[in-house]
PDB file of C-alpha atoms in Angstrom:
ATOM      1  CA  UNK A  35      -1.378   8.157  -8.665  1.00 96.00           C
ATOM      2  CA  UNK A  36      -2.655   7.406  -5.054  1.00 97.00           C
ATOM      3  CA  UNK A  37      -3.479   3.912  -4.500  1.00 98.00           C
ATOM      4  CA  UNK A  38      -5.852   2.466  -1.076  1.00 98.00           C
ATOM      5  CA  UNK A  39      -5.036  -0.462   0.015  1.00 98.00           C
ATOM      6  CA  UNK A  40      -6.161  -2.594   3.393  1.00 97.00           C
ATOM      7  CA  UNK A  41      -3.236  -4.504   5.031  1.00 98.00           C
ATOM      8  CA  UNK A  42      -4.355  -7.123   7.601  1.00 96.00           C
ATOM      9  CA  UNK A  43      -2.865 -10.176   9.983  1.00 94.00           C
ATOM     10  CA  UNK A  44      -3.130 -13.689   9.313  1.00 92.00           C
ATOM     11  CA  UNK A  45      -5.636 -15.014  11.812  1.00 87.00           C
ATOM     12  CA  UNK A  46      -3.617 -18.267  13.184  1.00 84.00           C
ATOM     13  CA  UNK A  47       0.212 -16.790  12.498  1.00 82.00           C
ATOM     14  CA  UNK A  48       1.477 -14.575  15.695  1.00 79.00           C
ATOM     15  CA  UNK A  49       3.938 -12.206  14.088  1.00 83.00           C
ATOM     16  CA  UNK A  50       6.324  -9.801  15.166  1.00 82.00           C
ATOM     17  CA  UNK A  51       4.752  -6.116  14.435  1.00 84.00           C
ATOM     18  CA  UNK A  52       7.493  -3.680  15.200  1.00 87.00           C
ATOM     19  CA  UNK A  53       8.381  -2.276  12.081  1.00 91.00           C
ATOM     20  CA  UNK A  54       6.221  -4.188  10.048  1.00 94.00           C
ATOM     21  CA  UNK A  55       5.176  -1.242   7.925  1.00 96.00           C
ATOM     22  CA  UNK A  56       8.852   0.062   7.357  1.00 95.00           C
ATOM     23  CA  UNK A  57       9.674  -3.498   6.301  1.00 96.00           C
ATOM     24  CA  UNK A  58       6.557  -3.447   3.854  1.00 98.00           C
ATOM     25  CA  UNK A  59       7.714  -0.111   2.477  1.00 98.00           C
ATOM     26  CA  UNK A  60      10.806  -1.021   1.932  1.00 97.00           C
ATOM     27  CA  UNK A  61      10.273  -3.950   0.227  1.00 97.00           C
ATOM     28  CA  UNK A  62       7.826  -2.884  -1.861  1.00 97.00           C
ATOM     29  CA  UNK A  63      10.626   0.094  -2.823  1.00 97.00           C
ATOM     30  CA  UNK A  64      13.195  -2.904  -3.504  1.00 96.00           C
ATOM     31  CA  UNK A  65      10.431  -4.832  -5.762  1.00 95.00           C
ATOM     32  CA  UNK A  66       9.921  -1.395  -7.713  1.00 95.00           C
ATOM     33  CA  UNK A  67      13.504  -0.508  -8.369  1.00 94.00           C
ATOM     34  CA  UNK A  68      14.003  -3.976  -9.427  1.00 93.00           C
ATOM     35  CA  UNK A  69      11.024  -3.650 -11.516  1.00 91.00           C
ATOM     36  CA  UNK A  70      12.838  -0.520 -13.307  1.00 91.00           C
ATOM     37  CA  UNK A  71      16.083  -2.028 -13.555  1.00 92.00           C
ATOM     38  CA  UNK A  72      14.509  -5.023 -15.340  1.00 89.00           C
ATOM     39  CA  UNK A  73      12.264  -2.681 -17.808  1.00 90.00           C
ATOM     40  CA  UNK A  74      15.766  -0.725 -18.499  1.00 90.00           C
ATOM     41  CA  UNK A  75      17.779  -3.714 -19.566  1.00 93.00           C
ATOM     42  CA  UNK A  76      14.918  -4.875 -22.077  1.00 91.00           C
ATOM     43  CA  UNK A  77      15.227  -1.763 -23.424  1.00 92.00           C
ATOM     44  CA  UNK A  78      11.740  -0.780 -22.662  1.00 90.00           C
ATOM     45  CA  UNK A  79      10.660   2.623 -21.821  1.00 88.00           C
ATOM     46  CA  UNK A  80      10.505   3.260 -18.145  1.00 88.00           C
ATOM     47  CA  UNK A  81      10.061   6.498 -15.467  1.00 89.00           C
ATOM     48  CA  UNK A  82      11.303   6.656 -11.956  1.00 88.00           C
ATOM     49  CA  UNK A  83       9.132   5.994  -9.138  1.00 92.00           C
ATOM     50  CA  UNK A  84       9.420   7.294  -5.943  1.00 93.00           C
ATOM     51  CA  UNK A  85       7.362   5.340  -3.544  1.00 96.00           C
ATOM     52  CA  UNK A  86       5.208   7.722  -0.750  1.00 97.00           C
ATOM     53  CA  UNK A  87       2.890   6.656   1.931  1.00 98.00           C
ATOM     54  CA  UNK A  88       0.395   7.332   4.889  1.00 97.00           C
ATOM     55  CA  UNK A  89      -0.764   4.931   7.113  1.00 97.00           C
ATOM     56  CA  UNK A  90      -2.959   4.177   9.938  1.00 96.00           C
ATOM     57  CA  UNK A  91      -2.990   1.252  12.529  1.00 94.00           C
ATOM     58  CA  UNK A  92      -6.577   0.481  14.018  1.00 93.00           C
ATOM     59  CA  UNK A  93      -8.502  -2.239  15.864  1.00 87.00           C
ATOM     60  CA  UNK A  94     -11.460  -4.124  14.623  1.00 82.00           C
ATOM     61  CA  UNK A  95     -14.097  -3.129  17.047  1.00 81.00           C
ATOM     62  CA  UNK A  96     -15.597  -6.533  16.855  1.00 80.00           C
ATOM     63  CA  UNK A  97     -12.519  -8.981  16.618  1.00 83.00           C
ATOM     64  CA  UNK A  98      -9.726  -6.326  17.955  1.00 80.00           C
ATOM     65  CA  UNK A  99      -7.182  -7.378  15.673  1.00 87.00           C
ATOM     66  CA  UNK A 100      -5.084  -4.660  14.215  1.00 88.00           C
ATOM     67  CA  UNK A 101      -4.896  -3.955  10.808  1.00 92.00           C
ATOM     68  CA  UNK A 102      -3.919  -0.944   8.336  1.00 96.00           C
ATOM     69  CA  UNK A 103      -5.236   1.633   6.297  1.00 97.00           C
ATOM     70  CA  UNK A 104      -3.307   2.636   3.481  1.00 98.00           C
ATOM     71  CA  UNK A 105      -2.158   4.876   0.474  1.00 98.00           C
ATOM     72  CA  UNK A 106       0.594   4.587  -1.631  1.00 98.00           C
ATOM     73  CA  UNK A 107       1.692   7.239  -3.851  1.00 97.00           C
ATOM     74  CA  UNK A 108       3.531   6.615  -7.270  1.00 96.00           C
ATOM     75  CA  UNK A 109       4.634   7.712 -10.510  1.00 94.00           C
ATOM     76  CA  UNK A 110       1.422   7.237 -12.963  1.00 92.00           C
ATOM     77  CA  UNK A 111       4.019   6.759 -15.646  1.00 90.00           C
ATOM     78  CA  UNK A 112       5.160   4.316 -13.980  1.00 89.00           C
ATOM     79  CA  UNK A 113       2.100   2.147 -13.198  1.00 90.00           C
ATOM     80  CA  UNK A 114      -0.854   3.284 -14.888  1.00 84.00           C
ATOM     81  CA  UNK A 115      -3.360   0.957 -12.650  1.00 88.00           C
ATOM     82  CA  UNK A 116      -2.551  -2.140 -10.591  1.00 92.00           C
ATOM     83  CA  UNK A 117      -2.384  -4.523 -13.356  1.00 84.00           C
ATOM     84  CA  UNK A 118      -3.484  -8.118 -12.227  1.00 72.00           C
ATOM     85  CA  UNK A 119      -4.638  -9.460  -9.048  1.00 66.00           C
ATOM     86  CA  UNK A 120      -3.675 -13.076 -10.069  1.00 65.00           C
ATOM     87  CA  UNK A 121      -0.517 -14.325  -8.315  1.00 63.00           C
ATOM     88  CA  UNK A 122       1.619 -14.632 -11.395  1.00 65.00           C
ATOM     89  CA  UNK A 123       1.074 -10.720 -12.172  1.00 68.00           C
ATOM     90  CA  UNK A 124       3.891  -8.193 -12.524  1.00 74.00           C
ATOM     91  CA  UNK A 125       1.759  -5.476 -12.046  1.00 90.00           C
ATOM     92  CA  UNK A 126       1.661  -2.973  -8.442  1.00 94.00           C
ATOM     93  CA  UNK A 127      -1.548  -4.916  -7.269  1.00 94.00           C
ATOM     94  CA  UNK A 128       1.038  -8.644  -7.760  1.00 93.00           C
ATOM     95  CA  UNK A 129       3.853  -6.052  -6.301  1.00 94.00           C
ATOM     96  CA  UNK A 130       2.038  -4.772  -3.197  1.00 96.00           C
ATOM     97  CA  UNK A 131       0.673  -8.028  -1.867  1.00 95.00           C
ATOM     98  CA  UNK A 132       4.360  -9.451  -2.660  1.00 93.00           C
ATOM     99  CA  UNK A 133       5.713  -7.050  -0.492  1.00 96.00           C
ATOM    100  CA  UNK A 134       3.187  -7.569   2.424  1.00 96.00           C
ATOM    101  CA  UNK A 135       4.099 -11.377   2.796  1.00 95.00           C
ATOM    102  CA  UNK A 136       7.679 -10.479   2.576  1.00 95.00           C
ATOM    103  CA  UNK A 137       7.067  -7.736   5.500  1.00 96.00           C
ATOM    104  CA  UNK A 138       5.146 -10.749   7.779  1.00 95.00           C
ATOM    105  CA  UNK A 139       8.436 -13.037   6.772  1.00 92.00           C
ATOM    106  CA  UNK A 140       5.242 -15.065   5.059  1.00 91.00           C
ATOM    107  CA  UNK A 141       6.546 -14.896   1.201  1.00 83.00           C
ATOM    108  CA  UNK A 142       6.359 -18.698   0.693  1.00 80.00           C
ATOM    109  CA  UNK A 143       2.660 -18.670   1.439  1.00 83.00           C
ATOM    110  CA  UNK A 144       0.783 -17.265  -1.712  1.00 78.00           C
ATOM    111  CA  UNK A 145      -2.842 -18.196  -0.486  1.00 84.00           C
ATOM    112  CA  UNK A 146      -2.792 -15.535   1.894  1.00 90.00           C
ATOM    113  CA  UNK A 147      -2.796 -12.832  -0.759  1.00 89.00           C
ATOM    114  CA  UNK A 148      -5.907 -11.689   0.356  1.00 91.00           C
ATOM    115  CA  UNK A 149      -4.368 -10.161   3.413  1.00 95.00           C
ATOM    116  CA  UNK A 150      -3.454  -7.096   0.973  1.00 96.00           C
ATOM    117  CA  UNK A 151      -7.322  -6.247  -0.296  1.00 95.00           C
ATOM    118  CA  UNK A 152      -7.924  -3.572  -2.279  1.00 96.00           C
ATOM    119  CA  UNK A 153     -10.999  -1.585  -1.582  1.00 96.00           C
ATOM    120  CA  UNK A 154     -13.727  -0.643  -4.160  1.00 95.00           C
ATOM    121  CA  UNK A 155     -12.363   2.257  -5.957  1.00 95.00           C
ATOM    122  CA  UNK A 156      -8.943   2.555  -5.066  1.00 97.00           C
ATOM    123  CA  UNK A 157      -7.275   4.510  -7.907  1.00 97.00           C
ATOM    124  CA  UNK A 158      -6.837   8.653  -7.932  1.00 97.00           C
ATOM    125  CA  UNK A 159      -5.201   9.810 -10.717  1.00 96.00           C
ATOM    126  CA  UNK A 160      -3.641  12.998  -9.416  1.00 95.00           C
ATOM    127  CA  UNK A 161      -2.356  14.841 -12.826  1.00 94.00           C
ATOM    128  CA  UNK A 162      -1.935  18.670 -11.343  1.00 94.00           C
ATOM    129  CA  UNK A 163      -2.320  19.732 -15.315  1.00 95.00           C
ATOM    130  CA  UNK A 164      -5.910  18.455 -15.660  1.00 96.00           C
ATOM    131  CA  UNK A 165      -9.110  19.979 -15.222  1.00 97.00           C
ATOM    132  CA  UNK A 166     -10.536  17.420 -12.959  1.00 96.00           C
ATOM    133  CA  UNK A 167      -7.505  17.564 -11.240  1.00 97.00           C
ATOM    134  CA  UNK A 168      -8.828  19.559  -7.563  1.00 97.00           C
ATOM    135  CA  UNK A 169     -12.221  17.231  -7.919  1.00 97.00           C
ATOM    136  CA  UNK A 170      -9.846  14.424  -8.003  1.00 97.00           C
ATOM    137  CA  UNK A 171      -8.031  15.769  -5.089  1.00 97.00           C
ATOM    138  CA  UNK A 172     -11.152  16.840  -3.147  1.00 97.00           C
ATOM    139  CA  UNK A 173     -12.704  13.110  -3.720  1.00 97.00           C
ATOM    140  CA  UNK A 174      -8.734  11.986  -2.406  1.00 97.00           C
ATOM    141  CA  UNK A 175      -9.113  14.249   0.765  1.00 97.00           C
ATOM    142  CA  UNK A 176     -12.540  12.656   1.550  1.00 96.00           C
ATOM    143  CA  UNK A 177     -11.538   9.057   1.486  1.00 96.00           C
ATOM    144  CA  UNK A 178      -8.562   9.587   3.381  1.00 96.00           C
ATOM    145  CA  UNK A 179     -10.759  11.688   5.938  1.00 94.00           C
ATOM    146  CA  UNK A 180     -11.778   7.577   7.171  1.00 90.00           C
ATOM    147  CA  UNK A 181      -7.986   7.604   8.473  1.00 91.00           C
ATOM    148  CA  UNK A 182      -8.334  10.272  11.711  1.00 90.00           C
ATOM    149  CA  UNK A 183     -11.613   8.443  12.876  1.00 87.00           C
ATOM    150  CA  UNK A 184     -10.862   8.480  16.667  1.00 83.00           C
ATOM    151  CA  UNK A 185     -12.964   5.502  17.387  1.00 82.00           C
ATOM    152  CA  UNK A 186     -11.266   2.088  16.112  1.00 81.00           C
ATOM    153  CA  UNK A 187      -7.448   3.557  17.321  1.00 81.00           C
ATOM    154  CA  UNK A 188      -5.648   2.391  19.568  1.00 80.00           C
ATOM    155  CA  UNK A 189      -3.024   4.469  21.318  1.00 79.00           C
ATOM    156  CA  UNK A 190      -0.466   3.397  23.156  1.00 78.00           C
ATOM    157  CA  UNK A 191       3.433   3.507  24.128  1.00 75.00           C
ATOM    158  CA  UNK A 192       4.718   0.138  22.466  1.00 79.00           C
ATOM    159  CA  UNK A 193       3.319   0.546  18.938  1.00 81.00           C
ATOM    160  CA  UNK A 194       2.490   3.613  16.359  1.00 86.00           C
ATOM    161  CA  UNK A 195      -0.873   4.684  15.042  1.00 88.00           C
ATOM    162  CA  UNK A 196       0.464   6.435  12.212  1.00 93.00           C
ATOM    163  CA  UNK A 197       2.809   7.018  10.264  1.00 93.00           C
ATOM    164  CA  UNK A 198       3.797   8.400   7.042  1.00 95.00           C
ATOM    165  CA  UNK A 199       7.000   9.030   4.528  1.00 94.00           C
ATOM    166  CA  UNK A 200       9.485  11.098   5.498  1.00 88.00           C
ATOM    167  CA  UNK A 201      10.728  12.589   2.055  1.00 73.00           C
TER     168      UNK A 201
END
């Protein structure tokens, strides 16, 4: 399952962006595994998930703050849909904007959940085996076409544009 998601910057917090979207990933892989470790021990049936990305940094052409363009790639065994938005949730949607405070070192502010939005439509359910599999995968390709617009990036030596998993 491929999964969009917008990450932005808290308007009044300066924070430290180098590495901000390895820390991200990797927390969001910590929450995950925990996730599965916690499903195992209840006894509950549970699949693997091994956590894939592609990202994009870019700068609002009216405010020029950065922000990020996102998808996430997962088992759909594993998560099915992102499950609540509320807070309290245990779901990826509770899991991904969990992982984005942790990444800005802002964990112990909840309210700013909205920094992790998740745009209209932001589930592909990529199942090889079905029939609507290469529409699904065509409709994929053409979303993430809006990552290599050239004219809201911002090159330069100190900081990455993109950026994707390695494995």
């Amino acid at each position: 399952m491929a999964v969009r998601v917008d990450l932005r910057l808290p308007d009044d917090i300066l924070i430290n962006r180098q590495g901000l979207i390895s820390r991200f990933i990797e927390s969001l892989d910590a929450k995950i595994a925990a996730r599965y470790r916690s499903k195992l021990k209840q006894g509950k049936r549970t699949y693997p998930c091994h956590l894939r990305d592609a990202w994009v940094r870019e700068v609002g052409e009216i405010n020029q703050k950065s922000h990020y363009h996102m998808v996430l790639f997962v088992n759909n065994d594993t998560f099915n849909g992102l499950g609540s938005y509320k807070e309290d949730g245990t779901g990826l949607a509770s899991l991904i904007r969990e992982a984005w405070l942790s990444a800005l070192q802002l964990s112990h502010c909840p309210e700013l959940w909205a920094l992790a939005r998740f745009p209209d439509n932001p589930l592909y359910y990529l199942d090889i085996n079905s029939p609507s599999y290469r529409e699904v995968y065509g409709q994929l390709t053409f979303r993430l076409s809006y990552f290599a617009k050239e004219r809201t990036k911002d090159y330069n030596r100190e900081e990455r544009s993109f950026g994707c998993s390695q494995s």
